[in-house]
Backbone as JSON, one array per atom type, in Angstrom:
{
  "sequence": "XXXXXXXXXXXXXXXXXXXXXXXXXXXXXXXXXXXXXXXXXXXXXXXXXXXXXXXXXXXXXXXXXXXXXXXXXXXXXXXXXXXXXXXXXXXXXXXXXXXXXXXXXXXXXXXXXXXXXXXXXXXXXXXXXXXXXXXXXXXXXXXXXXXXXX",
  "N": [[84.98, 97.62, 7.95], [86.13, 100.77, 7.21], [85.34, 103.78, 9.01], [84.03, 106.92, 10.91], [85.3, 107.22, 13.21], [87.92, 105.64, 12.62], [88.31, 107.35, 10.42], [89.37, 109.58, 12.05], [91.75, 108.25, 13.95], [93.37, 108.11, 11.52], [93.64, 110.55, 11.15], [94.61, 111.65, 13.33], [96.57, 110.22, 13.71], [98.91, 111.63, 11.85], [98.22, 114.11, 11.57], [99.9, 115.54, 14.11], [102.47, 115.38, 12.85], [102.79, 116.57, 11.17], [104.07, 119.56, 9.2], [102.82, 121.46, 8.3], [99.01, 121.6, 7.42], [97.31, 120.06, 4.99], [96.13, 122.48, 2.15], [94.86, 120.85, -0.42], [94.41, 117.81, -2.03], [96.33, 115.49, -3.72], [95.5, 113.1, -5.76], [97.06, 110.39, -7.47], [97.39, 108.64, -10.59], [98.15, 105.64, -11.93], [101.36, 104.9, -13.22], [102.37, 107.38, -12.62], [103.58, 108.15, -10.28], [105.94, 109.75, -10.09], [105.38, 112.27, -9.83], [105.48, 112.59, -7.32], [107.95, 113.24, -6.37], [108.62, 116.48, -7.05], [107.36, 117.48, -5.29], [107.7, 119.92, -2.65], [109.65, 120.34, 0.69], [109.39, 117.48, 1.01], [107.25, 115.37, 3.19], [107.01, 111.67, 4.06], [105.27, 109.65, 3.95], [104.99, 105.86, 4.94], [102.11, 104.0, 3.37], [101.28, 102.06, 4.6], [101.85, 102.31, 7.23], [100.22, 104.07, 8.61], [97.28, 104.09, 9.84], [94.87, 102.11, 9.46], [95.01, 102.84, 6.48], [94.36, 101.48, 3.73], [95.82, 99.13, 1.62], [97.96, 99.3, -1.37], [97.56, 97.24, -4.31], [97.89, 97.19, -6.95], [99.68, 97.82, -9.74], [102.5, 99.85, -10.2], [101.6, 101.69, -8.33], [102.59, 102.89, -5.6], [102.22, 103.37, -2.5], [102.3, 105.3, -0.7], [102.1, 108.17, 1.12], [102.18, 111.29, 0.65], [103.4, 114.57, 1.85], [103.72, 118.17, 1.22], [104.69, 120.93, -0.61], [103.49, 122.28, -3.44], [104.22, 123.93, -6.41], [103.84, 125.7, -4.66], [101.5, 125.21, -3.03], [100.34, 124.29, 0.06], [100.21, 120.09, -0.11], [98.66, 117.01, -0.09], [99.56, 113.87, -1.41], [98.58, 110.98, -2.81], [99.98, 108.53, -3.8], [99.23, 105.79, -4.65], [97.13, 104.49, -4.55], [93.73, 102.43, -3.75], [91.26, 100.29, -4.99], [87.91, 99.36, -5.9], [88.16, 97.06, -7.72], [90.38, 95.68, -6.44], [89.05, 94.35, -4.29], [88.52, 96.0, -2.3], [85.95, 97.28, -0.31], [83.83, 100.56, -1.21], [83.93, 102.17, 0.93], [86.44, 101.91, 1.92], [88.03, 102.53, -0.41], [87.46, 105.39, -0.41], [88.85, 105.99, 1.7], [91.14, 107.68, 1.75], [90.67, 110.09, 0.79], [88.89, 110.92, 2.71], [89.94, 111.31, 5.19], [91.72, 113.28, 3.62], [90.01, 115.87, 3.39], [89.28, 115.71, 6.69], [91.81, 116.67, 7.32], [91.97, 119.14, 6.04], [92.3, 119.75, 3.76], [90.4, 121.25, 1.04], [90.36, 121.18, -1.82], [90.2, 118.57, -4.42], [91.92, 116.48, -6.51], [91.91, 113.6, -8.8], [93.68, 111.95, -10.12], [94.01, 109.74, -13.11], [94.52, 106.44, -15.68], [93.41, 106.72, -18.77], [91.67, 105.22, -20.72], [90.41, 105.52, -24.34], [87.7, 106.15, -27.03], [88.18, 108.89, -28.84], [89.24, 108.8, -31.94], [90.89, 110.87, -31.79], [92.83, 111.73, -29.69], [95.67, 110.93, -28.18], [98.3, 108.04, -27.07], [99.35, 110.03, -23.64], [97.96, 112.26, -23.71], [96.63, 114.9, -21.9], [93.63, 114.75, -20.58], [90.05, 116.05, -19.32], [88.05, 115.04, -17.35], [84.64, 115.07, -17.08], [82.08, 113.97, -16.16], [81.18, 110.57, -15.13], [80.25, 107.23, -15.7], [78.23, 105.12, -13.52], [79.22, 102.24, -12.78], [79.99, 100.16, -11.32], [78.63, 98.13, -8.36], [78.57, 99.15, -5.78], [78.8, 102.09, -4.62], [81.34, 104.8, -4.73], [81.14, 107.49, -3.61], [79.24, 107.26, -1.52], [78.99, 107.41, 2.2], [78.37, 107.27, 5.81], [76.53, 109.74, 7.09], [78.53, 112.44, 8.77], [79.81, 114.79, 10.87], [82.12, 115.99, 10.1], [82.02, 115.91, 7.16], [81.77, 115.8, 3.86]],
  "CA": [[84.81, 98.77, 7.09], [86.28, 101.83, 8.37], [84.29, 104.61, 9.05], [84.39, 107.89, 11.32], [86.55, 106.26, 13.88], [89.38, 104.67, 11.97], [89.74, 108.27, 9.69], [89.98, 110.49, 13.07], [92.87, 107.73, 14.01], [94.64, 108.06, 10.93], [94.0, 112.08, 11.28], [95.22, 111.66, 15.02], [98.79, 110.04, 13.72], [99.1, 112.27, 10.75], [98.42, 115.64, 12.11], [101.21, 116.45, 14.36], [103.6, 114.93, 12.25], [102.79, 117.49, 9.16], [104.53, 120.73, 9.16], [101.75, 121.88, 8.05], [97.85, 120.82, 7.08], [97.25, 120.24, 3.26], [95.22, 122.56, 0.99], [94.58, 120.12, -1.71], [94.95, 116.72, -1.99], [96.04, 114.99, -4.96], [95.34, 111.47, -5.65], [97.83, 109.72, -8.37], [96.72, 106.89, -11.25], [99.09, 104.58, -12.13], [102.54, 105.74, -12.97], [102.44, 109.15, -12.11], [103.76, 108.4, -8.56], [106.74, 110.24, -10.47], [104.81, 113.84, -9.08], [106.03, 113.33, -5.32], [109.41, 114.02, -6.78], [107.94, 117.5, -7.19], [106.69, 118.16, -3.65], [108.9, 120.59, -1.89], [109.6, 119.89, 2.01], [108.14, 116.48, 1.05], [107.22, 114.41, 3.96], [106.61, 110.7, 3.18], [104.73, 107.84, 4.79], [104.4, 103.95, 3.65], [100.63, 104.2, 3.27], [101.08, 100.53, 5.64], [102.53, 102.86, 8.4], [99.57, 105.03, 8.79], [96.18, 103.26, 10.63], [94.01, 102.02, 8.97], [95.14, 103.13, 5.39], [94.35, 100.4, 2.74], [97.44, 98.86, 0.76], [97.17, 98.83, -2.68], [97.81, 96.14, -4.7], [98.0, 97.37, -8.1], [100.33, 98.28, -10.36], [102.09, 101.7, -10.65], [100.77, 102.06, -7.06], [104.1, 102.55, -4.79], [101.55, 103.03, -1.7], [103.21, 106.23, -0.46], [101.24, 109.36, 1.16], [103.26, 112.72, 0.51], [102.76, 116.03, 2.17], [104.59, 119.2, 1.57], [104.28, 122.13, -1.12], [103.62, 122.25, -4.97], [103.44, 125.11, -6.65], [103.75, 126.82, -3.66], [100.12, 125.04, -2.13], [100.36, 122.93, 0.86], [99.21, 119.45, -0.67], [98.51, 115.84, 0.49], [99.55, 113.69, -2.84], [98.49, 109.83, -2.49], [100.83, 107.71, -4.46], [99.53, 104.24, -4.37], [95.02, 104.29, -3.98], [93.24, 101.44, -3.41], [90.16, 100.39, -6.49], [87.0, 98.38, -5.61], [88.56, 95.61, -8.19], [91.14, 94.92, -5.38], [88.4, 93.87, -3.59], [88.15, 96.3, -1.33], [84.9, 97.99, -0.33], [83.73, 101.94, -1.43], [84.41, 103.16, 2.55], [87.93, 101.59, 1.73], [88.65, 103.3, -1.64], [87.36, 106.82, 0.03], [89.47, 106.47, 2.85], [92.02, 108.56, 1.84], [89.73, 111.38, 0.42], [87.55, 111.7, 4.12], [91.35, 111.95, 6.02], [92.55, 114.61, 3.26], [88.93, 116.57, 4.19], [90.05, 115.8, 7.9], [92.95, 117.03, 7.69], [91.89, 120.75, 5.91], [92.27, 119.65, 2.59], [89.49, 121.7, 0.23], [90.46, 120.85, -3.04], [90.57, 117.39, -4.97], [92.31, 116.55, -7.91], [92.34, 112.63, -9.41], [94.08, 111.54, -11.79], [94.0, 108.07, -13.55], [95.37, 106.33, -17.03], [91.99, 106.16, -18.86], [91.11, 105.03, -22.59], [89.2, 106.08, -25.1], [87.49, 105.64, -28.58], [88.08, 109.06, -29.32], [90.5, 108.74, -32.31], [91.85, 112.72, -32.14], [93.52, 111.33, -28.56], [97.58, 109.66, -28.55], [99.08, 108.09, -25.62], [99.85, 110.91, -23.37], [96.88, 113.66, -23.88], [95.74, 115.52, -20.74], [92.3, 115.08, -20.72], [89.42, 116.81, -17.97], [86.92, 114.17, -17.2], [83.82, 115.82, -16.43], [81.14, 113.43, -15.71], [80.95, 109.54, -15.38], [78.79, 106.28, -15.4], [78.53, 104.66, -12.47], [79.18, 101.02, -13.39], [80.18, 99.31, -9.7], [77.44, 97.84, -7.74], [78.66, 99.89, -4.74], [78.88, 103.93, -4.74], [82.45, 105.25, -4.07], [80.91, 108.51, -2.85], [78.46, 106.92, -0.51], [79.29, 107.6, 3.09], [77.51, 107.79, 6.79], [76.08, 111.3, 7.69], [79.73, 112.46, 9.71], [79.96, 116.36, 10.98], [83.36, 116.56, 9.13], [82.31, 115.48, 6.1], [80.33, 116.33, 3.03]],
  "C": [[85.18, 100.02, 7.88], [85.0, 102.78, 8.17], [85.21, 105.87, 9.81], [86.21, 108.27, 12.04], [87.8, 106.5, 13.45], [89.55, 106.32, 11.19], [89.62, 108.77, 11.03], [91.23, 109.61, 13.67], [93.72, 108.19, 13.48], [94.62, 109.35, 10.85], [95.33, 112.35, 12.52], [97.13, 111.09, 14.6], [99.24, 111.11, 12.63], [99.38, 113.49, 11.21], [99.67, 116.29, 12.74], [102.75, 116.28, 13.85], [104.0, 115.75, 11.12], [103.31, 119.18, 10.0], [103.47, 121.95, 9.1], [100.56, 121.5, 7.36], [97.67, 120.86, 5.84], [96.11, 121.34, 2.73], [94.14, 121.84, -0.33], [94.95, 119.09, -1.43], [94.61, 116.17, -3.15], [96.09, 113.19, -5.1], [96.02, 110.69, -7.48], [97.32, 108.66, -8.91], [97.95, 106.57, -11.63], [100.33, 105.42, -12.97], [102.6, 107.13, -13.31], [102.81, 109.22, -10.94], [105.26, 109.57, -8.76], [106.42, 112.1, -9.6], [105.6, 113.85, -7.81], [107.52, 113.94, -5.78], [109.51, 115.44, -7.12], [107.72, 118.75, -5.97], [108.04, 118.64, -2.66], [108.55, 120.27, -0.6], [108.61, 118.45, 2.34], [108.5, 115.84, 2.63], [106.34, 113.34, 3.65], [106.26, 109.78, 4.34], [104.34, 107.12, 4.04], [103.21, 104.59, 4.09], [100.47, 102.68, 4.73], [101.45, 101.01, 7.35], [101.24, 103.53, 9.38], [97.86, 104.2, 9.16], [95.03, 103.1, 9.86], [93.62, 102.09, 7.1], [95.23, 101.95, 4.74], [95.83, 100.32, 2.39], [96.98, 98.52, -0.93], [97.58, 97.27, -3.39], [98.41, 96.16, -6.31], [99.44, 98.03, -8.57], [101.0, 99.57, -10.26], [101.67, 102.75, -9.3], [101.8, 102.16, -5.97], [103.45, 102.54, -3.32], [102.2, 104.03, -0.18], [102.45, 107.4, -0.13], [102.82, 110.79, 1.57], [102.71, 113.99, 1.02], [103.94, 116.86, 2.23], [104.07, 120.18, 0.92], [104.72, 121.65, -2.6], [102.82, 123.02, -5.49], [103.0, 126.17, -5.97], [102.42, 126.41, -2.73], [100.54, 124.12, -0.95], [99.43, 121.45, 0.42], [99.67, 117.82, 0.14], [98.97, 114.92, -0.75], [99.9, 112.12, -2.09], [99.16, 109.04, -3.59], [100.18, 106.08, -3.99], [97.75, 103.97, -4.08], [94.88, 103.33, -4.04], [91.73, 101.23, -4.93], [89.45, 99.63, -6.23], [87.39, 97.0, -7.0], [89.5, 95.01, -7.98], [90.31, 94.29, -4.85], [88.3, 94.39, -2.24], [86.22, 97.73, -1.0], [84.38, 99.88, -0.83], [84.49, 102.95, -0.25], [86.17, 103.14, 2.65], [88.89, 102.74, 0.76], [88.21, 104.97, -1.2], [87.89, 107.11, 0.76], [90.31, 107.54, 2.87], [91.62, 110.08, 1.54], [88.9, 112.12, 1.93], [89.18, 111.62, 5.07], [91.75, 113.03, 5.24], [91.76, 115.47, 3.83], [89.47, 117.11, 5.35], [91.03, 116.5, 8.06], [92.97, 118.73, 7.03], [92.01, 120.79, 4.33], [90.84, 120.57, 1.78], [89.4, 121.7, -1.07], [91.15, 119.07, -3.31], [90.8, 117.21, -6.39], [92.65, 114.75, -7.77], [92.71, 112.64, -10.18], [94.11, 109.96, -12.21], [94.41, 108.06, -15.16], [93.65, 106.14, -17.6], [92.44, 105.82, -20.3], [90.11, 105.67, -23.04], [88.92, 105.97, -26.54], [87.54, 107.36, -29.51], [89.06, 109.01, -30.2], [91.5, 110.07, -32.59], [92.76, 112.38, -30.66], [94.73, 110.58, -28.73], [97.45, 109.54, -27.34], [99.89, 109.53, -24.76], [98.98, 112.03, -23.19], [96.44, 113.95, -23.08], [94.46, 115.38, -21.71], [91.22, 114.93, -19.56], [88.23, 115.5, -18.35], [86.1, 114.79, -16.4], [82.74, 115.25, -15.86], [81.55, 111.8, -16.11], [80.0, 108.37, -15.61], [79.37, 105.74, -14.21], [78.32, 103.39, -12.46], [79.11, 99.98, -11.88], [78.65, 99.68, -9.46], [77.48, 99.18, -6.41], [79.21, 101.54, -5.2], [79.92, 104.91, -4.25], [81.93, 106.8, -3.12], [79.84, 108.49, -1.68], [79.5, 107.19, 0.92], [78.4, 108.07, 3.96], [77.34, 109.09, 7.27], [77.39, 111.56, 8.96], [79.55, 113.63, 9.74], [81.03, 116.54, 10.09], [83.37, 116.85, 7.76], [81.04, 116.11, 5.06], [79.1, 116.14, 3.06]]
}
């Protein structure tokens, strides 16, 4: 399970490789990896390149971490996350969220394909998800007391 460790690694290869440190980091649901095409002065790493970084498995998931500028912000934009019904643990599926932190990140933006029963919604409808249930046994926002971290 990673932990402190393993993200200051994948900070430690990341960092002097970035032009500059992200603002924001955005985290991509299933095909939307279409966004990095977006990111000005992108710089691109396989997600398999980078220590410690899960691989996804899923769909839609190209497995691709992007850093450059959108919209003029410096941003981190994860193409490819990991989902505790890969079978990988909560510390797994946060990994990439406690390296954006690491790395200066202060804003988070997910996105994902969701459903819904309401029927005023089509394929396609931005919509702000404001609160969830928390259905998994395990607690994606759980994590050990770290100075860096929330």
């Amino acid at each position: 399970m990673p932990g402190a460790a393993e993200v200051r690694e994948a900070v430690g290869y990341l960092a002097p490789r970035l032009s500059e440190p992200p603002r924001a980091a955005i985290i991509l649901g299933s095909g939307l990896s279409a966004v990095t095409q977006n990111v000005e002065h992108a710089q691109s790493f396989p997600a398999a390149g980078i220590p410690h970084w899960p691989a996804s498995s899923a769909v839609g998931h190209p497995g691709r971490i992007v850093f450059g500028r959108l919209a003029g912000t410096p941003v981190m934009v994860v193409a490819g996350r990991v989902h505790l019904y890969e079978g990988y643990t909560a510390a797994e599926v946060m990994f990439g969220v406690r390296v954006a932190a690491r790395l200066g990140a202060q804003v988070l933006l997910a996105t994902n394909a969701a459903g819904a029963i309401n029927q005023d919604y089509s394929p396609g409808d931005l919509v702000l998800i404001s609160d969830h249930i928390t259905l998994p046994v395990q607690m994606p926002l759980t994590w050990p007391q770290d100075p860096f971290c929330c």
